[in-house]
GROMACS .gro file of C-alpha atoms in nm:
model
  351
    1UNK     CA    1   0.000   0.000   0.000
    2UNK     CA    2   0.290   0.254   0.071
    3UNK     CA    3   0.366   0.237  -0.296
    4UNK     CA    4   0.034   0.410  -0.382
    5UNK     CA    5   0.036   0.651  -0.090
    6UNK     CA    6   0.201   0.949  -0.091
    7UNK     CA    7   0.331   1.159   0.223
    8UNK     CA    8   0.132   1.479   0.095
    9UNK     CA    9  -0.167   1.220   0.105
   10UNK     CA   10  -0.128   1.100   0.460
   11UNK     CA   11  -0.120   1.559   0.563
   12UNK     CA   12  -0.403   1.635   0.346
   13UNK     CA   13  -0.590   1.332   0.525
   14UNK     CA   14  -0.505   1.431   0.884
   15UNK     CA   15  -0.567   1.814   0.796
   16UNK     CA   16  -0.898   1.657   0.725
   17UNK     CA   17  -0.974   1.607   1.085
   18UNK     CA   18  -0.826   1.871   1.185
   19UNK     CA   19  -1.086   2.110   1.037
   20UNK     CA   20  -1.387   1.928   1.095
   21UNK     CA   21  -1.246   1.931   1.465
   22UNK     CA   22  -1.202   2.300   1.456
   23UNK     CA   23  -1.540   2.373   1.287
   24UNK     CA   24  -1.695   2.184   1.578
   25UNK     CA   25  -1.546   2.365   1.843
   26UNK     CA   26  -1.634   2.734   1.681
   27UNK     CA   27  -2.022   2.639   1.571
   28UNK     CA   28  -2.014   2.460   1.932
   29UNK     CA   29  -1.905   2.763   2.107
   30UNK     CA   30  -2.121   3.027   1.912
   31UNK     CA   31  -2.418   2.843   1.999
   32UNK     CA   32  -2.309   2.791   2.320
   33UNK     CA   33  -2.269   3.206   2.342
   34UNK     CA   34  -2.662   3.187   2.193
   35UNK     CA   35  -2.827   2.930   2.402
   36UNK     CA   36  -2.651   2.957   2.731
   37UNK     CA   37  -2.477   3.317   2.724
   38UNK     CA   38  -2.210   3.333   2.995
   39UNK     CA   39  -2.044   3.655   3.163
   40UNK     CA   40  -1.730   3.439   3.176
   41UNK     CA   41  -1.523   3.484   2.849
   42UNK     CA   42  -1.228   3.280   2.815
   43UNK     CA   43  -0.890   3.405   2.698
   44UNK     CA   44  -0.780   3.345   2.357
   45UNK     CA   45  -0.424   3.174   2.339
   46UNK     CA   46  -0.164   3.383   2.226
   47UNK     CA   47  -0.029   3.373   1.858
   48UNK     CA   48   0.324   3.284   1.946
   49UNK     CA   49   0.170   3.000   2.176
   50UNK     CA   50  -0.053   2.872   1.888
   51UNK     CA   51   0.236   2.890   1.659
   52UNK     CA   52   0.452   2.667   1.863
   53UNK     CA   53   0.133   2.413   1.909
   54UNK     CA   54   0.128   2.434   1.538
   55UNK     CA   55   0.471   2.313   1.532
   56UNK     CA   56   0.408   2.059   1.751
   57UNK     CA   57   0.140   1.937   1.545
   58UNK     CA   58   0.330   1.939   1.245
   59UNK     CA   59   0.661   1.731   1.368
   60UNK     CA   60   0.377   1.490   1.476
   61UNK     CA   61   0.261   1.413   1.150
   62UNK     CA   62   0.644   1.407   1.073
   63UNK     CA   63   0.721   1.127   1.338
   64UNK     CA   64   0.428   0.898   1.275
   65UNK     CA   65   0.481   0.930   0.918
   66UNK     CA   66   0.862   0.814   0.948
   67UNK     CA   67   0.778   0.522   1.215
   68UNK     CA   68   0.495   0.401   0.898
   69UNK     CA   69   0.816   0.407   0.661
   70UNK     CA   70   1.052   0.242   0.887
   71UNK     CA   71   0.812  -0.074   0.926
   72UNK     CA   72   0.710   0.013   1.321
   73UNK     CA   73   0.328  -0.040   1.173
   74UNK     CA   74   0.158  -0.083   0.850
   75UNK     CA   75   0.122   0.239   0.655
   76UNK     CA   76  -0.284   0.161   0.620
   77UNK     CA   77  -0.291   0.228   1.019
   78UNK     CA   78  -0.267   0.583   0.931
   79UNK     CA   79  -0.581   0.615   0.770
   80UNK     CA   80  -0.781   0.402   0.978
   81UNK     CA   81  -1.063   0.608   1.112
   82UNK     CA   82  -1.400   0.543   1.192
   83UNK     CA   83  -1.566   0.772   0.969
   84UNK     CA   84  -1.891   0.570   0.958
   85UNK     CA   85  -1.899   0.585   1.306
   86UNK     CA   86  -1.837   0.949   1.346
   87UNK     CA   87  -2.107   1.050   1.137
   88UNK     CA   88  -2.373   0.795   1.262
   89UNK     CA   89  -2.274   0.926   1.609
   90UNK     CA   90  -2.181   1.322   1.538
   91UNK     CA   91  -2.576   1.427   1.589
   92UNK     CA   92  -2.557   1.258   1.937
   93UNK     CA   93  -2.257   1.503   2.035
   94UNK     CA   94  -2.512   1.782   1.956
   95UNK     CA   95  -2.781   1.637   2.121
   96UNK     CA   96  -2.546   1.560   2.401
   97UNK     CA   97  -2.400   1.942   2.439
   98UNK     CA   98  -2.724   2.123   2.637
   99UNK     CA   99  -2.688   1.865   2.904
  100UNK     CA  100  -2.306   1.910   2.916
  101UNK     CA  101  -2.327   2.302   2.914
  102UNK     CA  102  -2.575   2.271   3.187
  103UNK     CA  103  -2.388   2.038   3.429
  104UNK     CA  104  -2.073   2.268   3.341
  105UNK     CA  105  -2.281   2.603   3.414
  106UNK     CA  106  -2.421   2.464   3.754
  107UNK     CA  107  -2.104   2.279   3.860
  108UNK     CA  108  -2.274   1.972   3.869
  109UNK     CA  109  -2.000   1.697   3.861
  110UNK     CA  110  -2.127   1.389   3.987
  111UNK     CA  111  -2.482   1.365   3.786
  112UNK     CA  112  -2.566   0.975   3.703
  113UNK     CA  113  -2.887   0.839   3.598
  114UNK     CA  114  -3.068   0.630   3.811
  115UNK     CA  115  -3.041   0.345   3.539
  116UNK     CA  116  -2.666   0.304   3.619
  117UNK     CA  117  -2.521   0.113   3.850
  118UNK     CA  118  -2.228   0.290   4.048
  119UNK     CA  119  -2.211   0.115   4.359
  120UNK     CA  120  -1.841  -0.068   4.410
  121UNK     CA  121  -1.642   0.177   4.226
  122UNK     CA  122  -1.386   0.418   4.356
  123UNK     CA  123  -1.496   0.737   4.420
  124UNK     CA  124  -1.240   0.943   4.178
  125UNK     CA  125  -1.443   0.796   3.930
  126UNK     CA  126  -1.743   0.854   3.985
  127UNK     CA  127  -1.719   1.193   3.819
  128UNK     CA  128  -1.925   1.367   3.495
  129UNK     CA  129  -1.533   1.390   3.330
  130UNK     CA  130  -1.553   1.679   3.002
  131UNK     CA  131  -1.866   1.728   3.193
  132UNK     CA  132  -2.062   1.458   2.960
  133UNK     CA  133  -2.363   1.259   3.030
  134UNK     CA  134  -2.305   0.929   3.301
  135UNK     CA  135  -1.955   0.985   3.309
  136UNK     CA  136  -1.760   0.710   3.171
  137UNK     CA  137  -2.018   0.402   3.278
  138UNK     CA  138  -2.300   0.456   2.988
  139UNK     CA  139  -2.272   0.357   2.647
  140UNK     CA  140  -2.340   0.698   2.520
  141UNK     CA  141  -2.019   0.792   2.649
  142UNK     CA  142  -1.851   0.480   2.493
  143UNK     CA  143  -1.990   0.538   2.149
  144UNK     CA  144  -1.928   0.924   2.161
  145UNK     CA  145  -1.533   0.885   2.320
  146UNK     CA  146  -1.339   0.846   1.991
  147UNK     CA  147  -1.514   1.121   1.855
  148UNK     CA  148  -1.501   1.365   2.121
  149UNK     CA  149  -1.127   1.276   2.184
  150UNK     CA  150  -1.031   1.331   1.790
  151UNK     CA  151  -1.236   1.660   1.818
  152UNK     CA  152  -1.073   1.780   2.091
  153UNK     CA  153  -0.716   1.705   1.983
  154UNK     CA  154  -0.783   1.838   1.627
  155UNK     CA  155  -0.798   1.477   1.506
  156UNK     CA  156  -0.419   1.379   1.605
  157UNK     CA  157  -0.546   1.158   1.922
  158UNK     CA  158  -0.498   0.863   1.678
  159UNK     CA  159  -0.108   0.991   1.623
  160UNK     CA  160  -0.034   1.022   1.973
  161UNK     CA  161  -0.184   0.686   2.045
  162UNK     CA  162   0.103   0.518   1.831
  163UNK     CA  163   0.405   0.707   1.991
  164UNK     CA  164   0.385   0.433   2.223
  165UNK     CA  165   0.481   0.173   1.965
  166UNK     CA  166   0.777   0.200   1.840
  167UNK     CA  167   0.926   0.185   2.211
  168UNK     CA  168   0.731  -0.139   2.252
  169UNK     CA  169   0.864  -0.308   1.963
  170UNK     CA  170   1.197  -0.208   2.066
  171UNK     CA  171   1.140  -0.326   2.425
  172UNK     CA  172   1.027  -0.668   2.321
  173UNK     CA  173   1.314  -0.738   2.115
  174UNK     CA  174   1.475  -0.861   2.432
  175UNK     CA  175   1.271  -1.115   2.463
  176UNK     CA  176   1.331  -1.267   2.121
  177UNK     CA  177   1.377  -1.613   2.233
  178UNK     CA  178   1.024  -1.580   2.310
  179UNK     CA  179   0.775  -1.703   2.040
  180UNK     CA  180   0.587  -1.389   1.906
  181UNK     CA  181   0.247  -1.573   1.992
  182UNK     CA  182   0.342  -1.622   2.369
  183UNK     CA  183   0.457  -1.225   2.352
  184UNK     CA  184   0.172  -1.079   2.630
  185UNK     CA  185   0.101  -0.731   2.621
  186UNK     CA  186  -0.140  -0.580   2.857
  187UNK     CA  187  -0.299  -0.204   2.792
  188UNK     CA  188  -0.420  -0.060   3.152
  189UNK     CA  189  -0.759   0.168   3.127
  190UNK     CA  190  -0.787   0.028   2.779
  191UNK     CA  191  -1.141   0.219   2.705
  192UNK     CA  192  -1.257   0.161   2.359
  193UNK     CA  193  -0.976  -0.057   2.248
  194UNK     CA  194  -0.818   0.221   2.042
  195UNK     CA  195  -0.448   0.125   2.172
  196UNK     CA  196  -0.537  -0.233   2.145
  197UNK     CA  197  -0.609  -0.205   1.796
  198UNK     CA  198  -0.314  -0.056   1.731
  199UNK     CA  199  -0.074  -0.257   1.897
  200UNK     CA  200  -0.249  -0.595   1.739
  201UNK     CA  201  -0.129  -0.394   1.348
  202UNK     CA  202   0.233  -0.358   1.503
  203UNK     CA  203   0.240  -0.720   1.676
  204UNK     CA  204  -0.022  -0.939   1.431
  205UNK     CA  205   0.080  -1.261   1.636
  206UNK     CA  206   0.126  -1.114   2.025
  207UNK     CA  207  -0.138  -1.201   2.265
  208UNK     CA  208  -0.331  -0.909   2.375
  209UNK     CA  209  -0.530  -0.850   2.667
  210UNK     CA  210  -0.691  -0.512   2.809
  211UNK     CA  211  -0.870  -0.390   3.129
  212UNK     CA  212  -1.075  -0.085   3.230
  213UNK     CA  213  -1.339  -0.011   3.516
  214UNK     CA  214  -1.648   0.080   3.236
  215UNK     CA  215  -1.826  -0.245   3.177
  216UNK     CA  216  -1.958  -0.005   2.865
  217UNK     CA  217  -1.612   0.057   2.719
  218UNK     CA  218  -1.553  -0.303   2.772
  219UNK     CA  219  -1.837  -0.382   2.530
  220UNK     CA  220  -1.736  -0.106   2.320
  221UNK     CA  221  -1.360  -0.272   2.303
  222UNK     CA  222  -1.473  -0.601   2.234
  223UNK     CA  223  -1.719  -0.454   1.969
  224UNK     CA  224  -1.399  -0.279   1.773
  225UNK     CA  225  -1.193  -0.559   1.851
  226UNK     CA  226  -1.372  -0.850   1.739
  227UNK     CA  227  -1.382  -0.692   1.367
  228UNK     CA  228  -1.043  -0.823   1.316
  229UNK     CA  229  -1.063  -1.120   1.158
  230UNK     CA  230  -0.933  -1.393   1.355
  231UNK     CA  231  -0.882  -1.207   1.769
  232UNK     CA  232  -1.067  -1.299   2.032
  233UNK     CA  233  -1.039  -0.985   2.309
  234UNK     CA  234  -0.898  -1.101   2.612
  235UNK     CA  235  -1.082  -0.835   2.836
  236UNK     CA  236  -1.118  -0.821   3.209
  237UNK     CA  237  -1.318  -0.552   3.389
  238UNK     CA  238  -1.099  -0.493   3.683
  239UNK     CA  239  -0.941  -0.165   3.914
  240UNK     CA  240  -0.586  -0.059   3.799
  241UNK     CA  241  -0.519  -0.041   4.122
  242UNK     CA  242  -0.575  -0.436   4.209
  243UNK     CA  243  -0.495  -0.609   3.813
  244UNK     CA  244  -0.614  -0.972   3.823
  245UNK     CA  245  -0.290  -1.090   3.722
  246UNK     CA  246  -0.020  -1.290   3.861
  247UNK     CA  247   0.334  -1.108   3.930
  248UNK     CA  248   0.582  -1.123   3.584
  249UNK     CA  249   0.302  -1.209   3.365
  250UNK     CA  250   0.398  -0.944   3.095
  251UNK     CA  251   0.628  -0.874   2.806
  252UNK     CA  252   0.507  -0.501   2.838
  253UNK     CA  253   0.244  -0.342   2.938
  254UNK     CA  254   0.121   0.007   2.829
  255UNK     CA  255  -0.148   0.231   2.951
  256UNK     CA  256  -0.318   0.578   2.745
  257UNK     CA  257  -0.446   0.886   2.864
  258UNK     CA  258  -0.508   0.753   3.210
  259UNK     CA  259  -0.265   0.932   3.482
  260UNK     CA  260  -0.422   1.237   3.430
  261UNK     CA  261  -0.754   1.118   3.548
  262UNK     CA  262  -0.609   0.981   3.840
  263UNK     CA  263  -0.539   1.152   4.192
  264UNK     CA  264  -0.267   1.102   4.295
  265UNK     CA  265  -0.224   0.827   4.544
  266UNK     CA  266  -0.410   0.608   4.267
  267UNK     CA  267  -0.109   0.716   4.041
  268UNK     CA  268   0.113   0.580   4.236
  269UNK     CA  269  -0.095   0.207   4.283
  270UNK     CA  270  -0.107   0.204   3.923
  271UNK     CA  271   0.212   0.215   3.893
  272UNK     CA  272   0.355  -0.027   4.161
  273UNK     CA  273   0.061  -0.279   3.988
  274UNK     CA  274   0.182  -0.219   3.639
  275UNK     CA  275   0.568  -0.312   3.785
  276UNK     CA  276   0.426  -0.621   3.974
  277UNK     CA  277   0.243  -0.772   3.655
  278UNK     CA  278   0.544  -0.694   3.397
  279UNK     CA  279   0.807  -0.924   3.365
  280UNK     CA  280   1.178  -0.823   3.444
  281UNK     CA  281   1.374  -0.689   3.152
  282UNK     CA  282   0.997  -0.585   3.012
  283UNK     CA  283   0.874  -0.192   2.990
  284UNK     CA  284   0.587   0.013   3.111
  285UNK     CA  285   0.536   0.258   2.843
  286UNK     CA  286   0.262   0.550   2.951
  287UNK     CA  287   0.137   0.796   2.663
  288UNK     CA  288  -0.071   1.084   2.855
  289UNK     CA  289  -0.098   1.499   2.903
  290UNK     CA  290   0.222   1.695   2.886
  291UNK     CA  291   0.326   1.848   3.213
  292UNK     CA  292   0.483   2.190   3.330
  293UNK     CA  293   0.820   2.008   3.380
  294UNK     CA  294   0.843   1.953   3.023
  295UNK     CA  295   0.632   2.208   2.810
  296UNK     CA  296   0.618   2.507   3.093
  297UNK     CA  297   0.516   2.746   2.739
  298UNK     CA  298   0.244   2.554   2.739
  299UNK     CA  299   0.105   2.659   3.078
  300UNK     CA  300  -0.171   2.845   2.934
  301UNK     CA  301  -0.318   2.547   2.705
  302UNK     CA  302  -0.271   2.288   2.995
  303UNK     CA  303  -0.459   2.533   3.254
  304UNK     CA  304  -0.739   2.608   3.014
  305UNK     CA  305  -0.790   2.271   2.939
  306UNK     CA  306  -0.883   2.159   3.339
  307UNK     CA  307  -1.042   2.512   3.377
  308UNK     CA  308  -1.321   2.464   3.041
  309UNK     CA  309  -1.374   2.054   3.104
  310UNK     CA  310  -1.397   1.916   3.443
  311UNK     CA  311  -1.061   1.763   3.461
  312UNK     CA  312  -1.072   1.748   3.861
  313UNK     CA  313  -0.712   1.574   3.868
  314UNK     CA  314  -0.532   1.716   3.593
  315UNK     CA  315  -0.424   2.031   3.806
  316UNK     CA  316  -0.235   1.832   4.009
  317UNK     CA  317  -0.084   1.595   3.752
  318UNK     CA  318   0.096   1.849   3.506
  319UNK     CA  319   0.291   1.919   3.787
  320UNK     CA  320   0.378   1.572   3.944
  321UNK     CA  321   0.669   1.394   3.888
  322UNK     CA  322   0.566   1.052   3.722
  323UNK     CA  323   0.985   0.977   3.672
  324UNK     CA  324   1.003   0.945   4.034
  325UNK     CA  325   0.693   0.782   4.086
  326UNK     CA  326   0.820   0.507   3.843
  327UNK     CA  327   1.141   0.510   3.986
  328UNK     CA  328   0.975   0.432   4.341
  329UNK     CA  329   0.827   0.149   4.238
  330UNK     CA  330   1.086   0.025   4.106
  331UNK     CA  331   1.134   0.061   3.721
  332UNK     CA  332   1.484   0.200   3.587
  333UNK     CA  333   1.596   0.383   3.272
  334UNK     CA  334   1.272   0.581   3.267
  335UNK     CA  335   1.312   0.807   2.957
  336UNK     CA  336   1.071   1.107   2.847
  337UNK     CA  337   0.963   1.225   2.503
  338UNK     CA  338   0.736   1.488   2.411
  339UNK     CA  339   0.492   1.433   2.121
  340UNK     CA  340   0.276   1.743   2.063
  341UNK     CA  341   0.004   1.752   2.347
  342UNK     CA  342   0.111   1.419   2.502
  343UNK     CA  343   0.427   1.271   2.614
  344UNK     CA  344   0.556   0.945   2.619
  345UNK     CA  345   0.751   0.756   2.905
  346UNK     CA  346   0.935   0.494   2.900
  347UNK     CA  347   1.025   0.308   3.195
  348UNK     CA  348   1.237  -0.076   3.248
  349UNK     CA  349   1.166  -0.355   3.469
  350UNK     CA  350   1.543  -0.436   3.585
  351UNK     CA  351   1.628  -0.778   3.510
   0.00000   0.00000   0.00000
């Protein structure tokens, strides 16, 4: 397929999103200014500020681009998006948006419908995250996740996503006495499946398995999953904080846009779980929210962004020290890479 795709192809593609991303958010905010007019007017970022974002995005496209040539994952990864199931669910986002300006305007952050079930889960989570409709337990909010995430990211959530691969690939190499089909990868918090997906292009024959607390991103998972010809999910509904798994069980284990929707002494269990369950000489590799230590410029962005959604953790995370934490637990040769609104760490099991 590379042959017939061009570089210039894979940009105009992702520019693509990008737009219908940023034609959401303005329609979305001038009828927000319409419906619900607040007194509160948010600051504009400034131009140098968007500039360097810009960059950021750009170098992006660059990276993921260059890890498609060099083999890390099939070039037909980069176009994989759900269109179909953007636009089936895009008018549910709309009809979706006076409930979630309403909960936002009265500060209403633990609203669940009687029909859900809440009981046994840990308080943190119990909460109306981005302010949408039963949190992350209904279906709704499964079906409408991709979507919201590629909106909000300007349709590079998908790019950041796969930053996480090429370290895995690299990681697993020392285990290459290891049959690839007795490789075992676990993704912590792994939602819709998203991650999952893309580690099964990278690693056709490794076994895959995935947890998360939603018993409706669960079914959402297996749902995405199970359109791969030939997997069977192995998902578990389970607490990061307590994995089902016995110690060393993993090659590598991986976990996406989850720390910052942690507090912190949850962080920290994570953590000490993810170094229990991985198997020495394996990696933890965590893609999630830059942080002040590593982007301070970008102090603005990351402070809007808890300040607009209700991100009731997030102040706290872009200015904790996650190296240390994996340190304390135990992993070595932790390593940090920033990848346009996300950054990447890398951190060993010794042997």
């Amino acid at each position: 397929m590379a042959d017939t795709l061009t570089k210039l192809t894979y940009q105009t593609f992702q520019q693509s999103k990008n737009y219908f991303g940023l034609a959401h958010k303005i329609l979305s905010t001038r009828v927000m200014s319409l419906v619900s007019p607040s007194d509160r007017k948010s600051k504009p970022l400034p131009l140098d500020l968007l500039q360097k974002i810009n960059q950021r995005y750009e170098r992006l496209l660059e990276v993921d681009w260059q890890d498609a040539e060099a083999g890390v994952y099939p070039h037909n990864i980069l176009f994989d998006n759900p269109w179909d199931e953007f636009f089936l669910y895009y008018p549910a986002v709309w009809f979706d948006l006076p409930q979630i300006w309403e909960r936002a305007k009265q500060k209403n952050y633990q609203d669940f419908d009687s029909n859900l079930d809440i009981a046994g889960y840990p308080s943190y989570y119990l909460q109306n995250f981005h302010h949408q409709t039963g949190g992350y337990l209904s279906d709704l909010s499964a079906n409408l996740y991709d979507l919201q995430v590629e909106i909000l990211f300007g349709g590079s959530a998908d790019a950041m996503r796969r930053r996480i691969l090429a370290s895995l690939k690299q990681g697993l190499s020392d285990f290459d006495d290891v049959p690839a089909s007795q490789i075992k990868i676990l993704d912590i918090a792994c939602g819709t499946g998203r991650t999952l997906k893309m580690i099964r292009a990278a690693l056709p024959k490794a076994a895959l398995f995935g947890t998360d607390l939603s018993p409706a991103y669960l079914r959402k998972a297996n749902q995405m999953l199970s359109q791969i010809p030939g997997e069977l999910p192995q998902l578990l509904q389970a607490n990061a904080e307590e994995l089902p798994y016995m110690d060393n069980y993993f090659h590598a284990t991986t976990s996406v846009f989850l720390f910052h929707e942690l507090p912190a002494v949850a962080r920290q269990r994570v953590i000490e779980e993810a170094f229990r369950v991985t198997k020495p000489g394996g990696r933890f590799i965590i893609c999630d929210s830059i942080q002040m230590s590593d982007s301070p410029e970008m102090e603005p962005a990351m402070t809007g962004f808890y300040e607009t959604f209700h991100e009731p953790y997030y102040r706290h995370y872009m200015t904790d020290d996650l190296v240390e934490r994996l340190e304390k637990a135990g992993f070595e040769n932790v390593t940090a890479e920033v990848q346009y609104m996300s950054k990447v760490l890398v951190a060993c099991k010794p042997v």
